[in-house]
Amino acid sequence: MTQKLKSYVQGRWFEGVGEGTPVRDPTSEEVLATVSTEGLDFEAALTMARAEGLSAIRSVGFAQRAGWLTALASALHAHRDELLELSTRSGGNTRSDAKFDVDGATQTMAFYAKLGESLGSTNFLLDGESESLTRSPRYIGQHVRVPRDGVAVHINAFNFPAWGMGEKLAVSLLAGMPTIVKPATSTLPLAVRMMEIMVDADVLPHGVLSLVAGSCGDLVDRLDHQDVLAFTGSALTGNVLRSRPNIIASTVRVNVEADSLNAAVLGPDVEPSSDTFDLFVREVTRDMTQKSGQKCTAIRRVLVPAQIVDAVIAALKEEILRVRVGNPALKDVRMGPLATESQLKDVREGIQRLTAVASFVHGDGGRGDLVGVEPDRGYFLAPCLLVVTDPDTAHIVHDLEVFGPVTTIVPYDGSSARASSLIRRGRGGLVSSIYSDDREFIQGVVLGVASHHGRLTIGSARVAEHSPGPGTVLPSMIHGGPGRAGGGEELGGLRGLNFYLQRTAVQGEKPLLQRIFGS
Ligand code: NAP
């Protein structure tokens, strides 16, 4: 009998009624499980989290919660091999892609555990120094940040079931908010297994962490002004959620992490075969093919000085050809399938739309040569590299995020001003990258596009050995971006806590404030 994945709410496992939605192995298309939240009482789940969960999480301070994170991260790490194998089966991830997701989750949790250790046992954080407000030194003001008195709801995207859950809950739990996680349905098995491991570890008090396996029904419409909603997914869903009448009427704090047409720009100074050129080729190829291009941070637009477009195409084709595509469970396969049939359909349609203004230089929207895969089985697509002839009229290249192994080369004249104006046509992004050793050019692009991005990475000969590439989100650096990218911000060390904390200015007598806040 097919397994039905369960939610974990009100401190117990809940199995939805009805047939449920099937969840498939994207390599074989075999049904792995079904999912249903029919019959789940979302109001009761929220009430329990707001009552028992809130009082339990607030009965301890930051440092104790950091201890919880350490214990959860090590419980998950102890099941690493099992989680990696499940990531391959349920998400179509190669072992390397699976590590990126699963280790990314535990490492981010461990990172926040470490940060939290130094925050002490209180439930408030001082925000800056106290301020003198009048002539009297006795009357001062102090900004503080305290956990919000509600529940954090996390709605996550399908592409990172492990990291997406880990990176968000590390921060909300450390901040002191009980949390309800709703992972995406299509890659749910991994998130549910992680939840089972965390529940079995018996670290968290009842009501502190819940998981909704499947549709979250009217949960969002039940949120209140002390609750927060952190969403990761498409810009379309993000906009639907943040414009729900209840979200607006109750002023629920919302963070949206959405689409992005991330760009990589090659500087005019970079010679083919130089260290910087090789770094650029490696990173563009890795971003196209890692997790089959299903990364919000993946490079979608590659800006190349017009005179070396042919050399770049030749080098990228050579590198892409090294990537074996097929059954992700096989050792030498470096790219697996897309996660779902609908994902494959969307990507194919996206490629079709791109071909109105761009032509193929590698791949053709088909499956290509596959290793270890049954004929016509699985949601496979060979990497697809395109080039536009007229970037000015190729609006779709700057507007449509094709969420798969697809990248488009955009020739430009080699000036930082032109590169910046093309990059800005993405209308707000998560991350863009600059590959150059010309400091003036780099400065021009950084200052030309910083206001449109959450993050920029600079690849140059001096750091070629150390660059993790633009696609790797590090917990110490912020993740998010303006405009199309959702306007949100996560991580960035302690900055990430701000979303879950209320900043309050407290004015009064100095000794009294010193007594309350110990400052
Ligand atoms: P999606 O279709 O928007 O779904 C995202 C999440 O929202 C899923 O958990 C989904 O649940 C849920 N959802 C959908 N409709 C909802 C509704 N009406 N009410 C409440 N929840 C709803 O996005 P996706 O296909 O999973 O992810 C791909 C997109 O996410 C890409 O565009 C990518 O760029 C973006 N992304 C962004 C980031 C970032 O950090 N900026 C990271 C990863 C991905 P179900 O699965 O149950 O439908």
mmCIF file with all atom_site columns, N, CA and C in Angstrom, residues 215-256:
data_model
loop_
_atom_site.group_PDB
_atom_site.id
_atom_site.type_symbol
_atom_site.label_atom_id
_atom_site.label_alt_id
_atom_site.label_comp_id
_atom_site.label_asym_id
_atom_site.label_entity_id
_atom_site.label_seq_id
_atom_site.pdbx_PDB_ins_code
_atom_site.Cartn_x
_atom_site.Cartn_y
_atom_site.Cartn_z
_atom_site.occupancy
_atom_site.B_iso_or_equiv
_atom_site.pdbx_formal_charge
_atom_site.auth_seq_id
_atom_site.auth_comp_id
_atom_site.auth_asym_id
_atom_site.auth_atom_id
_atom_site.pdbx_PDB_model_num
ATOM 1   N N  . SER A 1 215 ? -1.515 20.690 1.319  1.00 0.00 ? 215 SER A N  1
ATOM 2   C CA . SER A 1 215 ? -2.098 22.034 1.229  1.00 0.00 ? 215 SER A CA 1
ATOM 3   C C  . SER A 1 215 ? -2.281 22.648 2.616  1.00 0.00 ? 215 SER A C  1
ATOM 4   N N  . CYS A 1 216 ? -2.035 23.958 2.731  1.00 0.00 ? 216 CYS A N  1
ATOM 5   C CA . CYS A 1 216 ? -2.204 24.581 4.057  1.00 0.00 ? 216 CYS A CA 1
ATOM 6   C C  . CYS A 1 216 ? -3.570 25.241 4.197  1.00 0.00 ? 216 CYS A C  1
ATOM 7   N N  . GLY A 1 217 ? -4.497 24.854 3.331  1.00 0.00 ? 217 GLY A N  1
ATOM 8   C CA . GLY A 1 217 ? -5.896 25.268 3.498  1.00 0.00 ? 217 GLY A CA 1
ATOM 9   C C  . GLY A 1 217 ? -6.031 26.755 3.758  1.00 0.00 ? 217 GLY A C  1
ATOM 10  N N  . ASP A 1 218 ? -6.753 27.081 4.853  1.00 0.00 ? 218 ASP A N  1
ATOM 11  C CA . ASP A 1 218 ? -6.995 28.498 5.153  1.00 0.00 ? 218 ASP A CA 1
ATOM 12  C C  . ASP A 1 218 ? -6.076 29.017 6.271  1.00 0.00 ? 218 ASP A C  1
ATOM 13  N N  . LEU A 1 219 ? -4.966 28.321 6.473  1.00 0.00 ? 219 LEU A N  1
ATOM 14  C CA . LEU A 1 219 ? -4.044 28.709 7.558  1.00 0.00 ? 219 LEU A CA 1
ATOM 15  C C  . LEU A 1 219 ? -3.673 30.190 7.488  1.00 0.00 ? 219 LEU A C  1
ATOM 16  N N  . VAL A 1 220 ? -3.341 30.642 6.271  1.00 0.00 ? 220 VAL A N  1
ATOM 17  C CA . VAL A 1 220 ? -2.867 32.025 6.109  1.00 0.00 ? 220 VAL A CA 1
ATOM 18  C C  . VAL A 1 220 ? -3.960 33.033 6.478  1.00 0.00 ? 220 VAL A C  1
ATOM 19  N N  . ASP A 1 221 ? -5.208 32.638 6.242  1.00 0.00 ? 221 ASP A N  1
ATOM 20  C CA . ASP A 1 221 ? -6.319 33.548 6.541  1.00 0.00 ? 221 ASP A CA 1
ATOM 21  C C  . ASP A 1 221 ? -6.605 33.616 8.033  1.00 0.00 ? 221 ASP A C  1
ATOM 22  N N  . ARG A 1 222 ? -5.937 32.802 8.813  1.00 0.00 ? 222 ARG A N  1
ATOM 23  C CA . ARG A 1 222 ? -6.158 32.786 10.260 1.00 0.00 ? 222 ARG A CA 1
ATOM 24  C C  . ARG A 1 222 ? -5.026 33.473 11.030 1.00 0.00 ? 222 ARG A C  1
ATOM 25  N N  . LEU A 1 223 ? -4.072 34.020 10.305 1.00 0.00 ? 223 LEU A N  1
ATOM 26  C CA . LEU A 1 223 ? -2.929 34.630 11.004 1.00 0.00 ? 223 LEU A CA 1
ATOM 27  C C  . LEU A 1 223 ? -3.319 35.975 11.599 1.00 0.00 ? 223 LEU A C  1
ATOM 28  N N  . ASP A 1 224 ? -2.618 36.336 12.662 1.00 0.00 ? 224 ASP A N  1
ATOM 29  C CA . ASP A 1 224 ? -2.936 37.567 13.382 1.00 0.00 ? 224 ASP A CA 1
ATOM 30  C C  . ASP A 1 224 ? -1.727 38.509 13.363 1.00 0.00 ? 224 ASP A C  1
ATOM 31  N N  . HIS A 1 225 ? -1.887 39.692 13.949 1.00 0.00 ? 225 HIS A N  1
ATOM 32  C CA . HIS A 1 225 ? -0.852 40.709 13.789 1.00 0.00 ? 225 HIS A CA 1
ATOM 33  C C  . HIS A 1 225 ? 0.478  40.371 14.456 1.00 0.00 ? 225 HIS A C  1
ATOM 34  N N  . GLN A 1 226 ? 0.490  39.441 15.420 1.00 0.00 ? 226 GLN A N  1
ATOM 35  C CA . GLN A 1 226 ? 1.771  39.068 16.030 1.00 0.00 ? 226 GLN A CA 1
ATOM 36  C C  . GLN A 1 226 ? 2.419  37.887 15.294 1.00 0.00 ? 226 GLN A C  1
ATOM 37  N N  . ASP A 1 227 ? 1.671  37.268 14.383 1.00 0.00 ? 227 ASP A N  1
ATOM 38  C CA . ASP A 1 227 ? 2.224  36.151 13.601 1.00 0.00 ? 227 ASP A CA 1
ATOM 39  C C  . ASP A 1 227 ? 3.058  36.701 12.442 1.00 0.00 ? 227 ASP A C  1
ATOM 40  N N  . VAL A 1 228 ? 3.872  35.836 11.866 1.00 0.00 ? 228 VAL A N  1
ATOM 41  C CA . VAL A 1 228 ? 4.623  36.240 10.667 1.00 0.00 ? 228 VAL A CA 1
ATOM 42  C C  . VAL A 1 228 ? 4.510  35.125 9.626  1.00 0.00 ? 228 VAL A C  1
ATOM 43  N N  . LEU A 1 229 ? 4.618  35.515 8.374  1.00 0.00 ? 229 LEU A N  1
ATOM 44  C CA . LEU A 1 229 ? 4.567  34.557 7.271  1.00 0.00 ? 229 LEU A CA 1
ATOM 45  C C  . LEU A 1 229 ? 5.832  34.720 6.435  1.00 0.00 ? 229 LEU A C  1
ATOM 46  N N  . ALA A 1 230 ? 6.633  33.658 6.354  1.00 0.00 ? 230 ALA A N  1
ATOM 47  C CA . ALA A 1 230 ? 7.834  33.691 5.511  1.00 0.00 ? 230 ALA A CA 1
ATOM 48  C C  . ALA A 1 230 ? 7.600  32.739 4.347  1.00 0.00 ? 230 ALA A C  1
ATOM 49  N N  . PHE A 1 231 ? 7.565  33.287 3.156  1.00 0.00 ? 231 PHE A N  1
ATOM 50  C CA . PHE A 1 231 ? 7.234  32.500 1.974  1.00 0.00 ? 231 PHE A CA 1
ATOM 51  C C  . PHE A 1 231 ? 8.426  32.407 1.029  1.00 0.00 ? 231 PHE A C  1
ATOM 52  N N  . THR A 1 232 ? 8.656  31.225 0.466  1.00 0.00 ? 232 THR A N  1
ATOM 53  C CA . THR A 1 232 ? 9.611  31.069 -0.635 1.00 0.00 ? 232 THR A CA 1
ATOM 54  C C  . THR A 1 232 ? 8.916  30.328 -1.757 1.00 0.00 ? 232 THR A C  1
ATOM 55  N N  . GLY A 1 233 ? 8.977  30.875 -2.941 1.00 0.00 ? 233 GLY A N  1
ATOM 56  C CA . GLY A 1 233 ? 8.342  30.225 -4.087 1.00 0.00 ? 233 GLY A CA 1
ATOM 57  C C  . GLY A 1 233 ? 8.225  31.210 -5.228 1.00 0.00 ? 233 GLY A C  1
ATOM 58  N N  . SER A 1 234 ? 7.245  30.989 -6.087 1.00 0.00 ? 234 SER A N  1
ATOM 59  C CA . SER A 1 234 ? 7.131  31.848 -7.265 1.00 0.00 ? 234 SER A CA 1
ATOM 60  C C  . SER A 1 234 ? 6.581  33.224 -6.882 1.00 0.00 ? 234 SER A C  1
ATOM 61  N N  . ALA A 1 235 ? 6.927  34.213 -7.691 1.00 0.00 ? 235 ALA A N  1
ATOM 62  C CA . ALA A 1 235 ? 6.446  35.575 -7.439 1.00 0.00 ? 235 ALA A CA 1
ATOM 63  C C  . ALA A 1 235 ? 4.919  35.600 -7.474 1.00 0.00 ? 235 ALA A C  1
ATOM 64  N N  . LEU A 1 236 ? 4.359  34.769 -8.338 1.00 0.00 ? 236 LEU A N  1
ATOM 65  C CA . LEU A 1 236 ? 2.902  34.729 -8.471 1.00 0.00 ? 236 LEU A CA 1
ATOM 66  C C  . LEU A 1 236 ? 2.247  34.325 -7.147 1.00 0.00 ? 236 LEU A C  1
ATOM 67  N N  . THR A 1 237 ? 2.692  33.199 -6.575 1.00 0.00 ? 237 THR A N  1
ATOM 68  C CA . THR A 1 237 ? 2.107  32.751 -5.307 1.00 0.00 ? 237 THR A CA 1
ATOM 69  C C  . THR A 1 237 ? 2.408  33.762 -4.196 1.00 0.00 ? 237 THR A C  1
ATOM 70  N N  . GLY A 1 238 ? 3.617  34.299 -4.206 1.00 0.00 ? 238 GLY A N  1
ATOM 71  C CA . GLY A 1 238 ? 3.980  35.300 -3.191 1.00 0.00 ? 238 GLY A CA 1
ATOM 72  C C  . GLY A 1 238 ? 3.008  36.472 -3.213 1.00 0.00 ? 238 GLY A C  1
ATOM 73  N N  . ASN A 1 239 ? 2.678  36.922 -4.420 1.00 0.00 ? 239 ASN A N  1
ATOM 74  C CA . ASN A 1 239 ? 1.758  38.062 -4.516 1.00 0.00 ? 239 ASN A CA 1
ATOM 75  C C  . ASN A 1 239 ? 0.347  37.688 -4.093 1.00 0.00 ? 239 ASN A C  1
ATOM 76  N N  . VAL A 1 240 ? -0.062 36.460 -4.415 1.00 0.00 ? 240 VAL A N  1
ATOM 77  C CA . VAL A 1 240 ? -1.398 36.005 -3.974 1.00 0.00 ? 240 VAL A CA 1
ATOM 78  C C  . VAL A 1 240 ? -1.444 36.031 -2.449 1.00 0.00 ? 240 VAL A C  1
ATOM 79  N N  . LEU A 1 241 ? -0.402 35.497 -1.824 1.00 0.00 ? 241 LEU A N  1
ATOM 80  C CA . LEU A 1 241 ? -0.413 35.380 -0.364 1.00 0.00 ? 241 LEU A CA 1
ATOM 81  C C  . LEU A 1 241 ? -0.366 36.749 0.320  1.00 0.00 ? 241 LEU A C  1
ATOM 82  N N  . ARG A 1 242 ? 0.505  37.627 -0.170 1.00 0.00 ? 242 ARG A N  1
ATOM 83  C CA . ARG A 1 242 ? 0.632  38.896 0.563  1.00 0.00 ? 242 ARG A CA 1
ATOM 84  C C  . ARG A 1 242 ? -0.555 39.825 0.316  1.00 0.00 ? 242 ARG A C  1
ATOM 85  N N  . SER A 1 243 ? -1.370 39.486 -0.690 1.00 0.00 ? 243 SER A N  1
ATOM 86  C CA . SER A 1 243 ? -2.551 40.334 -0.882 1.00 0.00 ? 243 SER A CA 1
ATOM 87  C C  . SER A 1 243 ? -3.829 39.689 -0.353 1.00 0.00 ? 243 SER A C  1
ATOM 88  N N  . ARG A 1 244 ? -3.703 38.599 0.416  1.00 0.00 ? 244 ARG A N  1
ATOM 89  C CA . ARG A 1 244 ? -4.891 38.028 1.051  1.00 0.00 ? 244 ARG A CA 1
ATOM 90  C C  . ARG A 1 244 ? -5.497 39.092 1.973  1.00 0.00 ? 244 ARG A C  1
ATOM 91  N N  . PRO A 1 245 ? -6.823 39.229 1.954  1.00 0.00 ? 245 PRO A N  1
ATOM 92  C CA . PRO A 1 245 ? -7.453 40.285 2.769  1.00 0.00 ? 245 PRO A CA 1
ATOM 93  C C  . PRO A 1 245 ? -7.029 40.245 4.235  1.00 0.00 ? 245 PRO A C  1
ATOM 94  N N  . ASN A 1 246 ? -6.928 39.024 4.797  1.00 0.00 ? 246 ASN A N  1
ATOM 95  C CA . ASN A 1 246 ? -6.571 38.950 6.210  1.00 0.00 ? 246 ASN A CA 1
ATOM 96  C C  . ASN A 1 246 ? -5.138 39.405 6.471  1.00 0.00 ? 246 ASN A C  1
ATOM 97  N N  . ILE A 1 247 ? -4.253 39.109 5.526  1.00 0.00 ? 247 ILE A N  1
ATOM 98  C CA . ILE A 1 247 ? -2.848 39.501 5.692  1.00 0.00 ? 247 ILE A CA 1
ATOM 99  C C  . ILE A 1 247 ? -2.758 41.030 5.728  1.00 0.00 ? 247 ILE A C  1
ATOM 100 N N  . ILE A 1 248 ? -3.547 41.669 4.858  1.00 0.00 ? 248 ILE A N  1
ATOM 101 C CA . ILE A 1 248 ? -3.538 43.134 4.822  1.00 0.00 ? 248 ILE A CA 1
ATOM 102 C C  . ILE A 1 248 ? -4.242 43.691 6.056  1.00 0.00 ? 248 ILE A C  1
ATOM 103 N N  . ALA A 1 249 ? -5.445 43.159 6.352  1.00 0.00 ? 249 ALA A N  1
ATOM 104 C CA . ALA A 1 249 ? -6.252 43.722 7.458  1.00 0.00 ? 249 ALA A CA 1
ATOM 105 C C  . ALA A 1 249 ? -5.556 43.539 8.803  1.00 0.00 ? 249 ALA A C  1
ATOM 106 N N  . SER A 1 250 ? -4.882 42.410 8.992  1.00 0.00 ? 250 SER A N  1
ATOM 107 C CA . SER A 1 250 ? -4.245 42.162 10.301 1.00 0.00 ? 250 SER A CA 1
ATOM 108 C C  . SER A 1 250 ? -2.788 42.603 10.325 1.00 0.00 ? 250 SER A C  1
ATOM 109 N N  . THR A 1 251 ? -2.324 43.242 9.263  1.00 0.00 ? 251 THR A N  1
ATOM 110 C CA . THR A 1 251 ? -0.921 43.668 9.134  1.00 0.00 ? 251 THR A CA 1
ATOM 111 C C  . THR A 1 251 ? 0.039  42.546 9.553  1.00 0.00 ? 251 THR A C  1
ATOM 112 N N  . VAL A 1 252 ? -0.174 41.388 8.974  1.00 0.00 ? 252 VAL A N  1
ATOM 113 C CA . VAL A 1 252 ? 0.730  40.268 9.264  1.00 0.00 ? 252 VAL A CA 1
ATOM 114 C C  . VAL A 1 252 ? 2.066  40.559 8.567  1.00 0.00 ? 252 VAL A C  1
ATOM 115 N N  . ARG A 1 253 ? 3.136  40.414 9.307  1.00 0.00 ? 253 ARG A N  1
ATOM 116 C CA . ARG A 1 253 ? 4.460  40.667 8.704  1.00 0.00 ? 253 ARG A CA 1
ATOM 117 C C  . ARG A 1 253 ? 4.782  39.531 7.729  1.00 0.00 ? 253 ARG A C  1
ATOM 118 N N  . VAL A 1 254 ? 5.158  39.903 6.503  1.00 0.00 ? 254 VAL A N  1
ATOM 119 C CA . VAL A 1 254 ? 5.381  38.889 5.455  1.00 0.00 ? 254 VAL A CA 1
ATOM 120 C C  . VAL A 1 254 ? 6.762  39.074 4.842  1.00 0.00 ? 254 VAL A C  1
ATOM 121 N N  . ASN A 1 255 ? 7.465  37.975 4.648  1.00 0.00 ? 255 ASN A N  1
ATOM 122 C CA . ASN A 1 255 ? 8.730  38.016 3.899  1.00 0.00 ? 255 ASN A CA 1
ATOM 123 C C  . ASN A 1 255 ? 8.573  37.130 2.669  1.00 0.00 ? 255 ASN A C  1
ATOM 124 N N  . VAL A 1 256 ? 8.884  37.680 1.515  1.00 0.00 ? 256 VAL A N  1
ATOM 125 C CA . VAL A 1 256 ? 8.743  36.896 0.282  1.00 0.00 ? 256 VAL A CA 1
ATOM 126 C C  . VAL A 1 256 ? 10.100 36.733 -0.402 1.00 0.00 ? 256 VAL A C  1
#
